[in-house]
PDB file of C-alpha atoms in Angstrom:
ATOM      1  CA  MET A   1      97.071  93.899  96.805  1.00 96.00           C
ATOM      2  CA  ILE A   2      99.481  92.856  99.536  1.00 97.00           C
ATOM      3  CA  VAL A   3     101.486  95.399 101.518  1.00 98.00           C
ATOM      4  CA  GLY A   4     104.718  94.330 103.187  1.00 97.00           C
ATOM      5  CA  TYR A   5     104.474  96.095 106.531  1.00 96.00           C
ATOM      6  CA  SER A   6     107.034  96.723 109.232  1.00 91.00           C
ATOM      7  CA  GLY A   7     107.064  99.242 112.047  1.00 87.00           C
ATOM      8  CA  ASP A   8     109.685 101.427 110.359  1.00 93.00           C
ATOM      9  CA  PRO A   9     109.142 104.466 108.077  1.00 95.00           C
ATOM     10  CA  GLY A  10     109.399 102.342 104.917  1.00 96.00           C
ATOM     11  CA  GLY A  11     106.610 100.080 106.143  1.00 96.00           C
ATOM     12  CA  ARG A  12     104.402 103.049 106.933  1.00 96.00           C
ATOM     13  CA  ASP A  13     105.079 104.547 103.488  1.00 97.00           C
ATOM     14  CA  ALA A  14     104.079 101.251 101.863  1.00 97.00           C
ATOM     15  CA  LEU A  15     100.917 101.105 103.967  1.00 97.00           C
ATOM     16  CA  ALA A  16      99.890 104.639 102.986  1.00 96.00           C
ATOM     17  CA  LEU A  17     100.530 103.961  99.292  1.00 97.00           C
ATOM     18  CA  GLY A  18      98.779 100.581  99.273  1.00 96.00           C
ATOM     19  CA  SER A  19      95.765 102.015 101.054  1.00 96.00           C
ATOM     20  CA  ALA A  20      95.562 104.919  98.586  1.00 95.00           C
ATOM     21  CA  ILE A  21      95.754 102.578  95.588  1.00 94.00           C
ATOM     22  CA  THR A  22      92.974 100.328  96.889  1.00 95.00           C
ATOM     23  CA  ARG A  23      90.737 103.342  97.572  1.00 93.00           C
ATOM     24  CA  VAL A  24      91.090 104.338  93.922  1.00 92.00           C
ATOM     25  CA  THR A  25      90.820 100.866  92.393  1.00 92.00           C
ATOM     26  CA  GLY A  26      88.370  99.260  94.802  1.00 92.00           C
ATOM     27  CA  GLY A  27      90.750  96.328  95.235  1.00 93.00           C
ATOM     28  CA  GLU A  28      91.147  94.105  98.272  1.00 95.00           C
ATOM     29  CA  LEU A  29      93.936  95.025 100.683  1.00 97.00           C
ATOM     30  CA  THR A  30      96.056  92.581 102.688  1.00 98.00           C
ATOM     31  CA  ILE A  31      98.666  93.781 105.188  1.00 98.00           C
ATOM     32  CA  ALA A  32     101.408  91.256 105.913  1.00 98.00           C
ATOM     33  CA  THR A  33     104.349  91.136 108.298  1.00 97.00           C
ATOM     34  CA  VAL A  34     106.983  88.449 107.788  1.00 96.00           C
ATOM     35  CA  TYR A  35     109.184  87.170 110.621  1.00 95.00           C
ATOM     36  CA  PRO A  36     112.016  84.585 110.681  1.00 94.00           C
ATOM     37  CA  PRO A  37     111.424  81.001 111.893  1.00 94.00           C
ATOM     38  CA  GLY A  38     112.304  79.966 115.432  1.00 89.00           C
ATOM     39  CA  SER A  39     111.794  83.459 116.837  1.00 88.00           C
ATOM     40  CA  PRO A  40     108.790  83.569 119.205  1.00 92.00           C
ATOM     41  CA  GLY A  41     109.661  87.109 120.269  1.00 93.00           C
ATOM     42  CA  LEU A  42     109.675  88.329 116.672  1.00 93.00           C
ATOM     43  CA  ALA A  43     106.384  86.539 116.051  1.00 95.00           C
ATOM     44  CA  VAL A  44     104.837  88.568 118.863  1.00 96.00           C
ATOM     45  CA  GLU A  45     106.445  91.725 117.446  1.00 95.00           C
ATOM     46  CA  ALA A  46     104.918  90.925 114.057  1.00 96.00           C
ATOM     47  CA  GLN A  47     101.454  90.784 115.610  1.00 96.00           C
ATOM     48  CA  ALA A  48     102.109  94.107 117.350  1.00 96.00           C
ATOM     49  CA  ASN A  49     103.182  95.628 114.019  1.00 95.00           C
ATOM     50  CA  LEU A  50      99.895  94.570 112.452  1.00 96.00           C
ATOM     51  CA  ALA A  51      98.004  96.111 115.350  1.00 96.00           C
ATOM     52  CA  HIS A  52      99.805  99.388 114.649  1.00 95.00           C
ATOM     53  CA  ALA A  53      98.943  99.067 110.954  1.00 96.00           C
ATOM     54  CA  ALA A  54      95.277  98.574 111.835  1.00 96.00           C
ATOM     55  CA  GLU A  55      95.380 101.745 113.929  1.00 95.00           C
ATOM     56  CA  GLU A  56      96.914 103.633 111.001  1.00 92.00           C
ATOM     57  CA  LEU A  57      94.217 102.427 108.580  1.00 93.00           C
ATOM     58  CA  GLY A  58      91.311 103.017 110.927  1.00 88.00           C
ATOM     59  CA  GLN A  59      88.041 101.798 109.420  1.00 87.00           C
ATOM     60  CA  ALA A  60      89.525 100.938 106.011  1.00 88.00           C
ATOM     61  CA  PRO A  61      88.765  97.270 105.218  1.00 93.00           C
ATOM     62  CA  ALA A  62      91.828  95.021 105.151  1.00 96.00           C
ATOM     63  CA  GLU A  63      93.027  91.531 106.017  1.00 97.00           C
ATOM     64  CA  TYR A  64      96.008  91.193 108.353  1.00 97.00           C
ATOM     65  CA  LEU A  65      98.479  88.306 108.156  1.00 96.00           C
ATOM     66  CA  THR A  66     101.723  87.301 109.816  1.00 96.00           C
ATOM     67  CA  TYR A  67     103.922  84.777 108.063  1.00 96.00           C
ATOM     68  CA  GLU A  68     107.029  82.844 109.036  1.00 96.00           C
ATOM     69  CA  SER A  69     109.769  82.800 106.405  1.00 95.00           C
ATOM     70  CA  ARG A  70     113.555  82.960 106.160  1.00 92.00           C
ATOM     71  CA  GLY A  71     113.295  86.147 104.119  1.00 93.00           C
ATOM     72  CA  ALA A  72     110.711  88.910 103.975  1.00 95.00           C
ATOM     73  CA  GLY A  73     110.793  89.048 100.169  1.00 95.00           C
ATOM     74  CA  ARG A  74     110.373  85.303  99.881  1.00 95.00           C
ATOM     75  CA  GLY A  75     107.550  85.327 102.430  1.00 96.00           C
ATOM     76  CA  LEU A  76     105.684  88.110 100.651  1.00 97.00           C
ATOM     77  CA  SER A  77     106.029  86.248  97.341  1.00 95.00           C
ATOM     78  CA  VAL A  78     104.565  83.069  98.840  1.00 95.00           C
ATOM     79  CA  LEU A  79     101.705  84.946 100.495  1.00 96.00           C
ATOM     80  CA  ALA A  80     100.950  86.896  97.324  1.00 95.00           C
ATOM     81  CA  SER A  81     100.717  83.648  95.383  1.00 93.00           C
ATOM     82  CA  ARG A  82      98.446  82.067  97.989  1.00 95.00           C
ATOM     83  CA  ILE A  83      95.963  84.929  98.076  1.00 94.00           C
ATOM     84  CA  ARG A  84      96.305  85.495  94.312  1.00 94.00           C
ATOM     85  CA  ALA A  85      97.422  89.095  94.726  1.00 95.00           C
ATOM     86  CA  ASP A  86      98.099  91.188  91.629  1.00 93.00           C
ATOM     87  CA  LEU A  87     100.520  93.573  93.300  1.00 96.00           C
ATOM     88  CA  ILE A  88     103.055  93.623  96.161  1.00 97.00           C
ATOM     89  CA  VAL A  89     103.755  97.037  97.722  1.00 98.00           C
ATOM     90  CA  VAL A  90     106.892  97.702  99.765  1.00 98.00           C
ATOM     91  CA  GLY A  91     108.653 100.781 101.067  1.00 97.00           C
ATOM     92  CA  SER A  92     112.158 102.109 100.742  1.00 96.00           C
ATOM     93  CA  ALA A  93     114.952 100.560 102.792  1.00 94.00           C
ATOM     94  CA  GLY A  94     116.197 102.515 105.785  1.00 88.00           C
ATOM     95  CA  GLY A  95     119.130 104.873 105.426  1.00 84.00           C
ATOM     96  CA  GLY A  96     118.237 106.036 101.917  1.00 85.00           C
ATOM     97  CA  GLN A  97     117.673 109.554 100.629  1.00 92.00           C
ATOM     98  CA  HIS A  98     114.344 111.179 101.468  1.00 94.00           C
ATOM     99  CA  GLY A  99     112.064 111.204  98.439  1.00 94.00           C
ATOM    100  CA  ARG A 100     113.976 108.419  96.682  1.00 96.00           C
ATOM    101  CA  ILE A 101     113.817 104.607  96.654  1.00 96.00           C
ATOM    102  CA  ALA A 102     116.569 102.650  98.387  1.00 96.00           C
ATOM    103  CA  ILE A 103     116.758  98.927  97.633  1.00 95.00           C
ATOM    104  CA  GLY A 104     117.002  96.617 100.634  1.00 94.00           C
ATOM    105  CA  ALA A 105     117.042  92.829 100.933  1.00 94.00           C
ATOM    106  CA  THR A 106     113.242  92.547 100.668  1.00 95.00           C
ATOM    107  CA  SER A 107     112.820  94.701  97.569  1.00 94.00           C
ATOM    108  CA  ASP A 108     115.949  93.210  95.956  1.00 92.00           C
ATOM    109  CA  HIS A 109     114.446  89.729  96.231  1.00 92.00           C
ATOM    110  CA  LEU A 110     111.116  90.884  94.812  1.00 94.00           C
ATOM    111  CA  LEU A 111     112.731  92.805  91.948  1.00 91.00           C
ATOM    112  CA  HIS A 112     114.529  89.666  90.805  1.00 88.00           C
ATOM    113  CA  LEU A 113     112.083  86.843  91.493  1.00 83.00           C
ATOM    114  CA  SER A 114     108.514  88.046  92.120  1.00 88.00           C
ATOM    115  CA  SER A 115     105.766  86.565  89.983  1.00 89.00           C
ATOM    116  CA  GLU A 116     103.503  89.520  90.835  1.00 92.00           C
ATOM    117  CA  ALA A 117     103.926  93.181  89.953  1.00 94.00           C
ATOM    118  CA  VAL A 118     105.971  95.064  92.552  1.00 96.00           C
ATOM    119  CA  MET A 119     105.348  98.669  93.607  1.00 97.00           C
ATOM    120  CA  LEU A 120     107.899 100.634  95.639  1.00 97.00           C
ATOM    121  CA  ALA A 121     107.250 103.833  97.581  1.00 97.00           C
ATOM    122  CA  PRO A 122     109.949 106.511  97.896  1.00 97.00           C
ATOM    123  CA  ALA A 123     111.041 107.359 101.432  1.00 97.00           C
ATOM    124  CA  GLY A 124     108.582 109.749 103.064  1.00 96.00           C
ATOM    125  CA  TYR A 125     106.080 109.512 100.210  1.00 94.00           C
ATOM    126  CA  LEU A 126     102.633 111.005 100.912  1.00 93.00           C
ATOM    127  CA  PRO A 127     100.106 109.754  98.338  1.00 94.00           C
ATOM    128  CA  PRO A 128      97.524 112.250  97.071  1.00 92.00           C
ATOM    129  CA  ASP A 129      93.816 111.471  97.057  1.00 88.00           C
ATOM    130  CA  GLU A 130      93.744 110.729  93.320  1.00 92.00           C
ATOM    131  CA  PRO A 131      96.288 109.543  90.736  1.00 94.00           C
ATOM    132  CA  ALA A 132      97.412 112.178  88.239  1.00 96.00           C
ATOM    133  CA  ARG A 133      99.145 110.290  85.428  1.00 98.00           C
ATOM    134  CA  LEU A 134     100.725 106.956  84.495  1.00 98.00           C
ATOM    135  CA  THR A 135     104.187 107.161  82.942  1.00 98.00           C
ATOM    136  CA  LEU A 136     105.874 104.206  81.268  1.00 97.00           C
ATOM    137  CA  ALA A 137     109.647 104.125  80.871  1.00 94.00           C
ATOM    138  CA  TYR A 138     109.862 102.945  77.273  1.00 94.00           C
ATOM    139  CA  VAL A 139     112.584 101.192  75.311  1.00 88.00           C
ATOM    140  CA  HIS A 140     111.806  99.632  71.948  1.00 89.00           C
ATOM    141  CA  ARG A 141     111.710  95.939  72.856  1.00 88.00           C
ATOM    142  CA  PRO A 142     108.970  93.286  73.213  1.00 87.00           C
ATOM    143  CA  GLN A 143     108.470  93.579  76.990  1.00 86.00           C
ATOM    144  CA  CYS A 144     107.962  97.345  76.751  1.00 89.00           C
ATOM    145  CA  ASP A 145     105.659  97.031  73.746  1.00 92.00           C
ATOM    146  CA  ALA A 146     103.472  94.647  75.752  1.00 91.00           C
ATOM    147  CA  ALA A 147     103.593  97.052  78.712  1.00 93.00           C
ATOM    148  CA  VAL A 148     102.359  99.926  76.527  1.00 95.00           C
ATOM    149  CA  GLU A 149      99.055  98.129  76.003  1.00 94.00           C
ATOM    150  CA  GLN A 150      98.763  97.100  79.664  1.00 93.00           C
ATOM    151  CA  VAL A 151      99.522 100.550  81.066  1.00 96.00           C
ATOM    152  CA  ALA A 152      97.239 102.172  78.502  1.00 97.00           C
ATOM    153  CA  GLN A 153      94.412  99.920  79.681  1.00 95.00           C
ATOM    154  CA  ALA A 154      95.150 100.920  83.286  1.00 95.00           C
ATOM    155  CA  ALA A 155      95.137 104.624  82.369  1.00 97.00           C
ATOM    156  CA  LEU A 156      91.799 104.131  80.638  1.00 96.00           C
ATOM    157  CA  ARG A 157      90.276 102.445  83.702  1.00 94.00           C
ATOM    158  CA  LEU A 158      91.676 105.085  86.074  1.00 94.00           C
ATOM    159  CA  ASP A 159      90.722 107.934  83.720  1.00 95.00           C
ATOM    160  CA  VAL A 160      94.199 109.490  83.862  1.00 97.00           C
ATOM    161  CA  PRO A 161      96.619 110.573  81.117  1.00 97.00           C
ATOM    162  CA  LEU A 162      99.287 108.206  79.823  1.00 98.00           C
ATOM    163  CA  ARG A 163     102.841 109.362  79.170  1.00 98.00           C
ATOM    164  CA  LEU A 164     105.619 107.411  77.470  1.00 97.00           C
ATOM    165  CA  ILE A 165     109.183 108.502  78.178  1.00 96.00           C
ATOM    166  CA  THR A 166     112.503 107.317  76.850  1.00 93.00           C
ATOM    167  CA  LEU A 167     115.917 108.343  78.113  1.00 92.00           C
ATOM    168  CA  ASP A 168     118.503 110.038  75.926  1.00 92.00           C
ATOM    169  CA  LEU A 169     121.798 109.633  77.761  1.00 87.00           C
ATOM    170  CA  ARG A 170     123.600 111.098  74.744  1.00 76.00           C
ATOM    171  CA  THR A 171     124.736 107.688  73.561  1.00 71.00           C
ATOM    172  CA  GLU A 172     122.084 107.053  70.886  1.00 68.00           C
ATOM    173  CA  ASP A 173     120.550 108.791  67.882  1.00 74.00           C
ATOM    174  CA  GLN A 174     117.702 110.954  69.233  1.00 78.00           C
ATOM    175  CA  GLY A 175     115.874 110.700  65.920  1.00 85.00           C
ATOM    176  CA  LYS A 176     115.639 106.932  66.353  1.00 88.00           C
ATOM    177  CA  LEU A 177     114.463 107.336  69.941  1.00 91.00           C
ATOM    178  CA  ARG A 178     111.676 109.684  68.826  1.00 91.00           C
ATOM    179  CA  ASP A 179     110.690 107.304  66.016  1.00 93.00           C
ATOM    180  CA  ASP A 180     110.452 104.458  68.532  1.00 93.00           C
ATOM    181  CA  LEU A 181     108.294 106.617  70.810  1.00 94.00           C
ATOM    182  CA  ALA A 182     105.999 107.491  67.914  1.00 95.00           C
ATOM    183  CA  LEU A 183     105.441 103.790  67.261  1.00 95.00           C
ATOM    184  CA  ALA A 184     104.640 103.252  70.949  1.00 96.00           C
ATOM    185  CA  VAL A 185     102.155 106.144  70.923  1.00 96.00           C
ATOM    186  CA  ARG A 186     100.474 104.537  67.927  1.00 96.00           C
ATOM    187  CA  LEU A 187     100.363 101.185  69.728  1.00 96.00           C
ATOM    188  CA  ALA A 188      98.627 102.788  72.731  1.00 96.00           C
ATOM    189  CA  TRP A 189      96.090 104.434  70.415  1.00 97.00           C
ATOM    190  CA  GLU A 190      95.369 101.265  68.444  1.00 96.00           C
ATOM    191  CA  SER A 191      94.899  99.165  71.606  1.00 93.00           C
ATOM    192  CA  THR A 192      92.831 101.593  73.714  1.00 95.00           C
ATOM    193  CA  GLY A 193      92.103 104.815  71.844  1.00 96.00           C
ATOM    194  CA  ILE A 194      94.248 106.768  74.302  1.00 95.00           C
ATOM    195  CA  GLU A 195      96.377 109.600  72.937  1.00 95.00           C
ATOM    196  CA  ALA A 196      99.568 109.139  74.941  1.00 97.00           C
ATOM    197  CA  GLU A 197     102.003 111.951  75.599  1.00 96.00           C
ATOM    198  CA  ALA A 198     105.601 111.231  74.555  1.00 96.00           C
ATOM    199  CA  GLU A 199     108.789 112.782  75.925  1.00 95.00           C
ATOM    200  CA  VAL A 200     112.503 112.224  75.532  1.00 94.00           C
ATOM    201  CA  ALA A 201     114.300 112.836  78.823  1.00 94.00           C
ATOM    202  CA  GLU A 202     117.835 114.109  78.202  1.00 93.00           C
ATOM    203  CA  GLY A 203     120.793 114.035  80.558  1.00 93.00           C
ATOM    204  CA  HIS A 204     124.342 112.837  81.079  1.00 92.00           C
ATOM    205  CA  ASP A 205     123.029 110.110  83.420  1.00 93.00           C
ATOM    206  CA  VAL A 206     119.705 108.604  84.466  1.00 94.00           C
ATOM    207  CA  ALA A 207     119.136 110.936  87.411  1.00 94.00           C
ATOM    208  CA  ALA A 208     119.790 114.022  85.273  1.00 95.00           C
ATOM    209  CA  ALA A 209     117.497 112.733  82.529  1.00 94.00           C
ATOM    210  CA  LEU A 210     114.595 112.111  84.925  1.00 95.00           C
ATOM    211  CA  ALA A 211     115.100 115.567  86.417  1.00 95.00           C
ATOM    212  CA  ASP A 212     114.850 117.019  82.901  1.00 92.00           C
ATOM    213  CA  ILE A 213     111.093 116.399  82.669  1.00 95.00           C
ATOM    214  CA  GLU A 214     108.092 117.382  84.780  1.00 96.00           C
ATOM    215  CA  TRP A 215     106.649 115.024  87.398  1.00 96.00           C
ATOM    216  CA  LEU A 216     103.157 115.582  88.782  1.00 96.00           C
ATOM    217  CA  PRO A 217     101.966 114.929  92.325  1.00 93.00           C
ATOM    218  CA  GLY A 218     100.146 111.626  92.008  1.00 94.00           C
ATOM    219  CA  GLU A 219     102.360 110.355  89.182  1.00 97.00           C
ATOM    220  CA  LEU A 220     103.158 106.648  88.963  1.00 97.00           C
ATOM    221  CA  LEU A 221     106.142 105.386  86.975  1.00 97.00           C
ATOM    222  CA  VAL A 222     105.959 101.916  85.415  1.00 96.00           C
ATOM    223  CA  CYS A 223     108.887  99.791  84.231  1.00 94.00           C
ATOM    224  CA  ALA A 224     108.697  96.541  82.283  1.00 89.00           C
ATOM    225  CA  ALA A 225     110.755  93.505  83.220  1.00 81.00           C
ATOM    226  CA  SER A 226     114.026  92.879  81.455  1.00 70.00           C
ATOM    227  CA  GLU A 227     114.148  90.567  78.448  1.00 62.00           C
ATOM    228  CA  ASP A 228     116.338  88.365  80.669  1.00 57.00           C
ATOM    229  CA  ALA A 229     113.465  87.784  83.104  1.00 47.00           C
ATOM    230  CA  GLN A 230     112.012  84.308  83.380  1.00 55.00           C
ATOM    231  CA  PRO A 231     108.421  84.008  82.142  1.00 52.00           C
ATOM    232  CA  HIS A 232     105.959  85.505  84.669  1.00 50.00           C
ATOM    233  CA  ARG A 233     108.791  86.869  86.816  1.00 57.00           C
ATOM    234  CA  VAL A 234     110.139  90.300  87.629  1.00 69.00           C
ATOM    235  CA  PHE A 235     113.750  90.991  86.755  1.00 53.00           C
ATOM    236  CA  LEU A 236     115.172  94.484  86.364  1.00 67.00           C
ATOM    237  CA  GLY A 237     118.132  95.277  84.164  1.00 75.00           C
ATOM    238  CA  GLU A 238     120.877  97.715  85.141  1.00 83.00           C
ATOM    239  CA  LEU A 239     119.330 100.757  83.434  1.00 84.00           C
ATOM    240  CA  ALA A 240     115.854 100.159  84.864  1.00 86.00           C
ATOM    241  CA  MET A 241     117.343  99.742  88.337  1.00 89.00           C
ATOM    242  CA  LYS A 242     118.990 103.158  87.968  1.00 93.00           C
ATOM    243  CA  VAL A 243     115.630 104.613  86.894  1.00 92.00           C
ATOM    244  CA  LEU A 244     113.979 103.140  89.961  1.00 93.00           C
ATOM    245  CA  ARG A 245     116.594 104.569  92.321  1.00 94.00           C
ATOM    246  CA  ALA A 246     116.384 108.024  90.716  1.00 95.00           C
ATOM    247  CA  SER A 247     112.588 108.236  90.715  1.00 96.00           C
ATOM    248  CA  ALA A 248     110.838 110.678  93.031  1.00 95.00           C
ATOM    249  CA  CYS A 249     107.458 108.976  92.542  1.00 97.00           C
ATOM    250  CA  PRO A 250     106.313 105.402  93.214  1.00 98.00           C
ATOM    251  CA  VAL A 251     107.535 102.826  90.713  1.00 97.00           C
ATOM    252  CA  THR A 252     105.720  99.682  89.585  1.00 95.00           C
ATOM    253  CA  VAL A 253     107.665  96.881  87.930  1.00 94.00           C
ATOM    254  CA  LEU A 254     105.712  94.431  85.779  1.00 91.00           C
ATOM    255  CA  PRO A 255     106.668  90.748  85.526  1.00 87.00           C
ATOM    256  CA  ARG A 256     107.445  89.333  82.117  1.00 76.00           C
ATOM    257  CA  GLY A 257     104.187  88.267  80.493  1.00 65.00           C
ATOM    258  CA  PHE A 258     102.092  90.266  82.989  1.00 66.00           C
ATOM    259  CA  SER A 259      98.405  90.530  82.175  1.00 64.00           C
TER     260      SER A 259
END
C-alpha cells in the first residue's frame, strides 16, 4: 500500500487510514510525498513532511519515499507501479466538508487514470481498530458483477460481513433493482459461501439515498470502475462520483479488471 502524504489534514487522514489498513491486513506500507521538478525548496519540504509522518507512525514499519513529478497523482501512480502496490490511499482535498470526501487535483487524476485501486479518506476520518463491514455499491453490469466476487473474497479474508447496496433514486422499477440485488447475493454465495446482506437505498438524490441506510463505524464502501474505463484502469462515472462525494466512510475504487 502506498499513502500519498502531505503536511495538511488530508495527508494526515490518509496516513491514519493507510496505517490502520496495513495493521489489519499485514501488508507493507510505503509513505510517499511528491514534489514538482526544479524546486529544491519543495524537495526539502517533502523530506520534512516524511519526517513528520514518521513521527506520527512511531514504531510502525514503513518505507518513506520522496518523488519528483509534475503532478502528485501522476507521481503516486508511477511510484505505485514501481513498487507493485495494490492500493493508493489519499485524503480529502482542503476546503471540503468535514466527514465527506472532496476531490482535488491528486484524487481526480487517480480516479480517472490509476492502474491500482484507490482509497479515499473523508476529511477528519478517525479509523477504528478493526473493520466492521464491506459494502459494495452495486449496479447490474459486468464490472460490478466482477467486484461482487472480489469484495466477497476480501470480506472472507477479513472476517467481516458483506453488504450489497443499490440506489433507488425513484427513476427505476424497484422490483427490478431488488431482483438484480438477489442475483448479486447469489453470486457472492456461489463464489465464497458468504451470505451477503442486500439493501436498496431510497432517496430523491444520491446523498439522501446514502443517508437512508445505516453506516457502521469501521465501514468501507467499494465502487467498481465504470464500463468506460480502460482495461486495468480506474474511471468513475457520474453516479459513482456522486456516491463518493456523499459517503461518510472511506471509499475504495477498483480498476477495471482488478484482481
